[in-house]
Structure formats: structure tokens, C-alpha cells
Amino acid sequence: MSHVLVVDDSVSVRRLITSTLRMAGYQTIEAGDGQAALTAVRSAMPAAVITDQNMPNLDGIGFIRAFRQMPGSAGVPVIFLSTENADTLKQKAREAGAIGWMTKPFDDQKLLGVIRKVLGR
């Protein structure tokens, strides 16, 4: 079964997203920043990615740009997660290759709804 990559420097946010997804039957892989996420996708391309913006080493937009350069990433939906709701940041995320946006804090059911929509199940 394919998995969802959860990228966030906050352990508590990663655990929250991961537990929500796992209770709904999804497998997950976690990464603490964009650099660790790039390492993770080199060994296994995820079915979808949920990424934070503000992280050490490599931020969310930098990660998405690098991820989109990788073979096999073209059809993988990327959901951008941020505490910020600025239109300029949303535009940058879209330009980098994100297809969805969620603002923190988020509702578990909304998160599952977005994942089901982008994965078609």
C-alpha cells in the first residue's frame, strides 16, 4: 500500500497528522524538515505529501521545488500546511507545485477529506 509523507518540524503536529491518517487506514512516513523529506522520497515515492512551510534546513516551498524535480513526483499531490494564510505564500506554494492548502490549526475531518479527495479514495 502507498503511503503519505508527513513533513513538519513539530513532533506534536506530525503525530497528530500521522495518527489521524493511520486511524483512517493510511500508512505514513514522517520527516522533520524538507531535507529529511527528500531523503525519504528517494527510497520510496509517496502517494501524497503534506508539508509544513517553516522548517529548519529546507522549508516547505524549497522542499516542493526540489521534490518536483525528482522523477516520479509529477502525479503526487502535495498539500501545503501553514499557520500563515497570506495569498503571496499560497501563490508561491502553487507555483512550486502544491495542489492544496490547509491552515493550522486544522480539523481532523477536513484533513481526511482533503487526503481522500487528492488520492481519490
mmCIF file with all atom_site columns, C-alpha atoms in Angstrom:
data_model
loop_
_atom_site.group_PDB
_atom_site.id
_atom_site.type_symbol
_atom_site.label_atom_id
_atom_site.label_alt_id
_atom_site.label_comp_id
_atom_site.label_asym_id
_atom_site.label_entity_id
_atom_site.label_seq_id
_atom_site.pdbx_PDB_ins_code
_atom_site.Cartn_x
_atom_site.Cartn_y
_atom_site.Cartn_z
_atom_site.occupancy
_atom_site.B_iso_or_equiv
_atom_site.pdbx_formal_charge
_atom_site.auth_seq_id
_atom_site.auth_comp_id
_atom_site.auth_asym_id
_atom_site.auth_atom_id
_atom_site.pdbx_PDB_model_num
ATOM 1   C CA . MET A 1 1   ? 0.000   0.000  0.000   1.00 0.00 ? 1   MET A CA 1
ATOM 2   C CA . SER A 1 2   ? 1.206   3.501  -0.804  1.00 0.00 ? 2   SER A CA 1
ATOM 3   C CA . HIS A 1 3   ? 1.930   5.959  1.960   1.00 0.00 ? 3   HIS A CA 1
ATOM 4   C CA . VAL A 1 4   ? 1.514   9.627  2.833   1.00 0.00 ? 4   VAL A CA 1
ATOM 5   C CA . LEU A 1 5   ? 4.661   11.594 3.662   1.00 0.00 ? 5   LEU A CA 1
ATOM 6   C CA . VAL A 1 6   ? 4.136   13.998 6.589   1.00 0.00 ? 6   VAL A CA 1
ATOM 7   C CA . VAL A 1 7   ? 6.758   16.778 6.776   1.00 0.00 ? 7   VAL A CA 1
ATOM 8   C CA . ASP A 1 8   ? 6.781   19.110 9.781   1.00 0.00 ? 8   ASP A CA 1
ATOM 9   C CA . ASP A 1 9   ? 9.450   20.181 12.266  1.00 0.00 ? 9   ASP A CA 1
ATOM 10  C CA . SER A 1 10  ? 6.903   19.976 15.107  1.00 0.00 ? 10  SER A CA 1
ATOM 11  C CA . VAL A 1 11  ? 6.807   16.453 16.544  1.00 0.00 ? 11  VAL A CA 1
ATOM 12  C CA . SER A 1 12  ? 3.339   17.076 18.012  1.00 0.00 ? 12  SER A CA 1
ATOM 13  C CA . VAL A 1 13  ? 1.905   18.213 14.662  1.00 0.00 ? 13  VAL A CA 1
ATOM 14  C CA . ARG A 1 14  ? 3.464   15.216 12.868  1.00 0.00 ? 14  ARG A CA 1
ATOM 15  C CA . ARG A 1 15  ? 1.999   12.849 15.483  1.00 0.00 ? 15  ARG A CA 1
ATOM 16  C CA . LEU A 1 16  ? -1.439  14.461 15.181  1.00 0.00 ? 16  LEU A CA 1
ATOM 17  C CA . ILE A 1 17  ? -1.489  14.179 11.379  1.00 0.00 ? 17  ILE A CA 1
ATOM 18  C CA . THR A 1 18  ? 0.011   10.674 11.425  1.00 0.00 ? 18  THR A CA 1
ATOM 19  C CA . SER A 1 19  ? -2.451  9.315  13.987  1.00 0.00 ? 19  SER A CA 1
ATOM 20  C CA . THR A 1 20  ? -5.404  10.832 12.103  1.00 0.00 ? 20  THR A CA 1
ATOM 21  C CA . LEU A 1 21  ? -4.253  9.266  8.827   1.00 0.00 ? 21  LEU A CA 1
ATOM 22  C CA . ARG A 1 22  ? -3.429  5.880  10.370  1.00 0.00 ? 22  ARG A CA 1
ATOM 23  C CA . MET A 1 23  ? -6.848  5.654  12.073  1.00 0.00 ? 23  MET A CA 1
ATOM 24  C CA . ALA A 1 24  ? -8.351  6.159  8.604   1.00 0.00 ? 24  ALA A CA 1
ATOM 25  C CA . GLY A 1 25  ? -6.228  3.307  7.195   1.00 0.00 ? 25  GLY A CA 1
ATOM 26  C CA . TYR A 1 26  ? -3.384  5.234  5.560   1.00 0.00 ? 26  TYR A CA 1
ATOM 27  C CA . GLN A 1 27  ? 0.277   4.370  6.023   1.00 0.00 ? 27  GLN A CA 1
ATOM 28  C CA . THR A 1 28  ? 2.579   7.268  6.805   1.00 0.00 ? 28  THR A CA 1
ATOM 29  C CA . ILE A 1 29  ? 6.231   8.230  6.793   1.00 0.00 ? 29  ILE A CA 1
ATOM 30  C CA . GLU A 1 30  ? 7.424   11.217 8.822   1.00 0.00 ? 30  GLU A CA 1
ATOM 31  C CA . ALA A 1 31  ? 10.185  13.747 8.193   1.00 0.00 ? 31  ALA A CA 1
ATOM 32  C CA . GLY A 1 32  ? 11.270  16.633 10.421  1.00 0.00 ? 32  GLY A CA 1
ATOM 33  C CA . ASP A 1 33  ? 12.237  19.032 7.625   1.00 0.00 ? 33  ASP A CA 1
ATOM 34  C CA . GLY A 1 34  ? 12.443  19.334 3.857   1.00 0.00 ? 34  GLY A CA 1
ATOM 35  C CA . GLN A 1 35  ? 15.943  17.845 3.678   1.00 0.00 ? 35  GLN A CA 1
ATOM 36  C CA . ALA A 1 36  ? 14.882  14.703 5.580   1.00 0.00 ? 36  ALA A CA 1
ATOM 37  C CA . ALA A 1 37  ? 11.784  14.508 3.369   1.00 0.00 ? 37  ALA A CA 1
ATOM 38  C CA . LEU A 1 38  ? 13.899  14.500 0.206   1.00 0.00 ? 38  LEU A CA 1
ATOM 39  C CA . THR A 1 39  ? 15.950  11.646 1.654   1.00 0.00 ? 39  THR A CA 1
ATOM 40  C CA . ALA A 1 40  ? 12.737  9.728  2.455   1.00 0.00 ? 40  ALA A CA 1
ATOM 41  C CA . VAL A 1 41  ? 11.269  10.080 -1.053  1.00 0.00 ? 41  VAL A CA 1
ATOM 42  C CA . ARG A 1 42  ? 14.470  8.841  -2.673  1.00 0.00 ? 42  ARG A CA 1
ATOM 43  C CA . SER A 1 43  ? 13.833  5.396  -1.174  1.00 0.00 ? 43  SER A CA 1
ATOM 44  C CA . ALA A 1 44  ? 10.046  5.318  -1.674  1.00 0.00 ? 44  ALA A CA 1
ATOM 45  C CA . MET A 1 45  ? 7.852   7.726  -3.651  1.00 0.00 ? 45  MET A CA 1
ATOM 46  C CA . PRO A 1 46  ? 4.751   8.566  -1.557  1.00 0.00 ? 46  PRO A CA 1
ATOM 47  C CA . ALA A 1 47  ? 1.148   8.602  -2.806  1.00 0.00 ? 47  ALA A CA 1
ATOM 48  C CA . ALA A 1 48  ? 0.765   12.104 -1.321  1.00 0.00 ? 48  ALA A CA 1
ATOM 49  C CA . VAL A 1 49  ? 2.715   14.672 0.701   1.00 0.00 ? 49  VAL A CA 1
ATOM 50  C CA . ILE A 1 50  ? 1.602   17.001 3.491   1.00 0.00 ? 50  ILE A CA 1
ATOM 51  C CA . THR A 1 51  ? 4.269   19.611 4.192   1.00 0.00 ? 51  THR A CA 1
ATOM 52  C CA . ASP A 1 52  ? 4.711   22.495 6.593   1.00 0.00 ? 52  ASP A CA 1
ATOM 53  C CA . GLN A 1 53  ? 6.333   25.742 5.427   1.00 0.00 ? 53  GLN A CA 1
ATOM 54  C CA . ASN A 1 54  ? 8.507   26.975 8.297   1.00 0.00 ? 54  ASN A CA 1
ATOM 55  C CA . MET A 1 55  ? 11.157  24.308 8.984   1.00 0.00 ? 55  MET A CA 1
ATOM 56  C CA . PRO A 1 56  ? 14.935  24.254 9.551   1.00 0.00 ? 56  PRO A CA 1
ATOM 57  C CA . ASN A 1 57  ? 17.379  23.095 6.822   1.00 0.00 ? 57  ASN A CA 1
ATOM 58  C CA . LEU A 1 58  ? 14.831  23.292 3.974   1.00 0.00 ? 58  LEU A CA 1
ATOM 59  C CA . ASP A 1 59  ? 11.439  24.978 4.151   1.00 0.00 ? 59  ASP A CA 1
ATOM 60  C CA . GLY A 1 60  ? 8.220   23.716 2.588   1.00 0.00 ? 60  GLY A CA 1
ATOM 61  C CA . ILE A 1 61  ? 8.448   25.677 -0.663  1.00 0.00 ? 61  ILE A CA 1
ATOM 62  C CA . GLY A 1 62  ? 12.107  24.693 -1.101  1.00 0.00 ? 62  GLY A CA 1
ATOM 63  C CA . PHE A 1 63  ? 11.155  21.062 -0.489  1.00 0.00 ? 63  PHE A CA 1
ATOM 64  C CA . ILE A 1 64  ? 8.281   21.169 -3.007  1.00 0.00 ? 64  ILE A CA 1
ATOM 65  C CA . ARG A 1 65  ? 10.531  22.717 -5.677  1.00 0.00 ? 65  ARG A CA 1
ATOM 66  C CA . ALA A 1 66  ? 13.216  20.040 -5.147  1.00 0.00 ? 66  ALA A CA 1
ATOM 67  C CA . PHE A 1 67  ? 10.590  17.277 -4.943  1.00 0.00 ? 67  PHE A CA 1
ATOM 68  C CA . ARG A 1 68  ? 9.024   18.325 -8.256  1.00 0.00 ? 68  ARG A CA 1
ATOM 69  C CA . GLN A 1 69  ? 12.437  17.936 -9.926  1.00 0.00 ? 69  GLN A CA 1
ATOM 70  C CA . MET A 1 70  ? 12.521  14.249 -8.960  1.00 0.00 ? 70  MET A CA 1
ATOM 71  C CA . PRO A 1 71  ? 11.425  11.540 -11.411 1.00 0.00 ? 71  PRO A CA 1
ATOM 72  C CA . GLY A 1 72  ? 8.025   10.125 -10.489 1.00 0.00 ? 72  GLY A CA 1
ATOM 73  C CA . SER A 1 73  ? 6.864   13.143 -8.478  1.00 0.00 ? 73  SER A CA 1
ATOM 74  C CA . ALA A 1 74  ? 4.669   14.675 -11.185 1.00 0.00 ? 74  ALA A CA 1
ATOM 75  C CA . GLY A 1 75  ? 1.471   12.840 -10.233 1.00 0.00 ? 75  GLY A CA 1
ATOM 76  C CA . VAL A 1 76  ? 1.991   13.035 -6.459  1.00 0.00 ? 76  VAL A CA 1
ATOM 77  C CA . PRO A 1 77  ? -0.358  15.545 -4.780  1.00 0.00 ? 77  PRO A CA 1
ATOM 78  C CA . VAL A 1 78  ? 1.296   17.941 -2.324  1.00 0.00 ? 78  VAL A CA 1
ATOM 79  C CA . ILE A 1 79  ? -0.778  19.577 0.406   1.00 0.00 ? 79  ILE A CA 1
ATOM 80  C CA . PHE A 1 80  ? 0.777   22.708 1.870   1.00 0.00 ? 80  PHE A CA 1
ATOM 81  C CA . LEU A 1 81  ? 0.255   23.231 5.599   1.00 0.00 ? 81  LEU A CA 1
ATOM 82  C CA . SER A 1 82  ? 0.970   26.547 7.297   1.00 0.00 ? 82  SER A CA 1
ATOM 83  C CA . THR A 1 83  ? -0.024  28.813 10.156  1.00 0.00 ? 83  THR A CA 1
ATOM 84  C CA . GLU A 1 84  ? 0.202   31.660 7.658   1.00 0.00 ? 84  GLU A CA 1
ATOM 85  C CA . ASN A 1 85  ? -2.702  32.428 5.371   1.00 0.00 ? 85  ASN A CA 1
ATOM 86  C CA . ALA A 1 86  ? -1.049  35.003 3.101   1.00 0.00 ? 86  ALA A CA 1
ATOM 87  C CA . ASP A 1 87  ? -2.072  34.954 -0.556  1.00 0.00 ? 87  ASP A CA 1
ATOM 88  C CA . THR A 1 88  ? 1.544   35.535 -1.642  1.00 0.00 ? 88  THR A CA 1
ATOM 89  C CA . LEU A 1 89  ? 2.638   32.390 0.218   1.00 0.00 ? 89  LEU A CA 1
ATOM 90  C CA . LYS A 1 90  ? -0.271  30.400 -1.286  1.00 0.00 ? 90  LYS A CA 1
ATOM 91  C CA . GLN A 1 91  ? 0.772   31.619 -4.747  1.00 0.00 ? 91  GLN A CA 1
ATOM 92  C CA . LYS A 1 92  ? 4.409   30.595 -4.152  1.00 0.00 ? 92  LYS A CA 1
ATOM 93  C CA . ALA A 1 93  ? 3.260   27.161 -2.930  1.00 0.00 ? 93  ALA A CA 1
ATOM 94  C CA . ARG A 1 94  ? 1.102   26.701 -6.056  1.00 0.00 ? 94  ARG A CA 1
ATOM 95  C CA . GLU A 1 95  ? 3.924   27.816 -8.333  1.00 0.00 ? 95  GLU A CA 1
ATOM 96  C CA . ALA A 1 96  ? 6.279   25.357 -6.608  1.00 0.00 ? 96  ALA A CA 1
ATOM 97  C CA . GLY A 1 97  ? 3.817   22.508 -7.240  1.00 0.00 ? 97  GLY A CA 1
ATOM 98  C CA . ALA A 1 98  ? 1.392   22.273 -4.297  1.00 0.00 ? 98  ALA A CA 1
ATOM 99  C CA . ILE A 1 99  ? -2.197  21.453 -5.220  1.00 0.00 ? 99  ILE A CA 1
ATOM 100 C CA . GLY A 1 100 ? -3.883  22.052 -1.877  1.00 0.00 ? 100 GLY A CA 1
ATOM 101 C CA . TRP A 1 101 ? -3.619  24.318 1.140   1.00 0.00 ? 101 TRP A CA 1
ATOM 102 C CA . MET A 1 102 ? -4.561  23.878 4.790   1.00 0.00 ? 102 MET A CA 1
ATOM 103 C CA . THR A 1 103 ? -4.147  26.378 7.611   1.00 0.00 ? 103 THR A CA 1
ATOM 104 C CA . LYS A 1 104 ? -3.053  25.318 11.093  1.00 0.00 ? 104 LYS A CA 1
ATOM 105 C CA . PRO A 1 105 ? -4.738  24.536 13.378  1.00 0.00 ? 105 PRO A CA 1
ATOM 106 C CA . PHE A 1 106 ? -6.847  22.182 11.269  1.00 0.00 ? 106 PHE A CA 1
ATOM 107 C CA . ASP A 1 107 ? -9.742  19.841 11.816  1.00 0.00 ? 107 ASP A CA 1
ATOM 108 C CA . ASP A 1 108 ? -9.097  16.058 11.577  1.00 0.00 ? 108 ASP A CA 1
ATOM 109 C CA . GLN A 1 109 ? -12.107 15.526 9.318   1.00 0.00 ? 109 GLN A CA 1
ATOM 110 C CA . LYS A 1 110 ? -11.040 18.323 6.998   1.00 0.00 ? 110 LYS A CA 1
ATOM 111 C CA . LEU A 1 111 ? -7.573  16.779 6.762   1.00 0.00 ? 111 LEU A CA 1
ATOM 112 C CA . LEU A 1 112 ? -9.052  13.371 5.891   1.00 0.00 ? 112 LEU A CA 1
ATOM 113 C CA . GLY A 1 113 ? -11.416 14.975 3.394   1.00 0.00 ? 113 GLY A CA 1
ATOM 114 C CA . VAL A 1 114 ? -8.516  16.661 1.597   1.00 0.00 ? 114 VAL A CA 1
ATOM 115 C CA . ILE A 1 115 ? -6.445  13.452 1.533   1.00 0.00 ? 115 ILE A CA 1
ATOM 116 C CA . ARG A 1 116 ? -9.390  11.360 0.266   1.00 0.00 ? 116 ARG A CA 1
ATOM 117 C CA . LYS A 1 117 ? -10.059 13.953 -2.433  1.00 0.00 ? 117 LYS A CA 1
ATOM 118 C CA . VAL A 1 118 ? -6.481  14.095 -3.724  1.00 0.00 ? 118 VAL A CA 1
ATOM 119 C CA . LEU A 1 119 ? -5.987  10.315 -3.530  1.00 0.00 ? 119 LEU A CA 1
ATOM 120 C CA . GLY A 1 120 ? -9.436  9.508  -4.920  1.00 0.00 ? 120 GLY A CA 1
ATOM 121 C CA . ARG A 1 121 ? -10.331 7.179  -2.022  1.00 0.00 ? 121 ARG A CA 1
#
